[in-house]
Amino acid sequence: MDWLFIPLGNLIQKSFLVLEKLNMGFNWLIILAGSALTIWWMLQMLKHPKEKY
């Protein structure tokens, strides 16, 4: 199974090198994306008010 796990490990290590170069930029991207999705979700909830029983 070395033919699968060694290249997969190399790929994962290279992806972490990219994240190290991005520094705080990646964190800000995740924060902004999460905030935007939360705001979108709240707006969708406002469009559909709670049903009255």
XYZ file of C-alpha atoms in Angstrom:
53
model
C 0.000 0.000 0.000
C 3.063 2.256 -0.083
C 2.139 3.245 -3.638
C -0.945 4.995 -2.194
C 0.089 6.361 1.184
C 3.517 7.838 0.350
C 2.214 10.102 -2.480
C -0.824 10.969 -0.366
C 1.439 11.959 2.526
C 3.577 14.085 0.197
C 0.473 15.855 -1.100
C -0.741 16.613 2.426
C 2.685 17.977 3.423
C 2.733 20.274 0.374
C -0.766 21.535 1.174
C 0.403 22.537 4.665
C 3.327 24.428 3.128
C 0.821 26.508 1.160
C -1.143 27.219 4.347
C 2.035 28.327 6.131
C 2.772 30.824 3.358
C -0.756 32.246 3.555
C -0.228 33.038 7.257
C -3.237 34.857 8.707
C -4.830 35.313 5.277
C -6.382 31.845 5.324
C -7.839 32.454 8.785
C -9.425 35.705 7.622
C -10.862 33.910 4.598
C -12.484 31.264 6.811
C -13.823 33.943 9.193
C -15.321 35.988 6.350
C -16.847 32.937 4.669
C -18.416 31.776 7.936
C -19.783 35.234 8.674
C -21.222 35.614 5.177
C -22.929 32.222 5.355
C -24.351 33.006 8.802
C -25.776 36.331 7.589
C -27.237 34.641 4.503
C -28.835 31.968 6.711
C -30.386 34.626 8.979
C -31.794 36.478 5.974
C -33.333 33.249 4.704
C -34.957 32.727 8.109
C -36.434 36.246 8.006
C -38.013 35.522 4.614
C -39.915 32.564 6.067
C -41.552 33.595 9.339
C -42.539 31.040 11.910
C -45.958 29.471 11.358
C -48.636 30.252 13.905
C -50.603 27.329 15.310
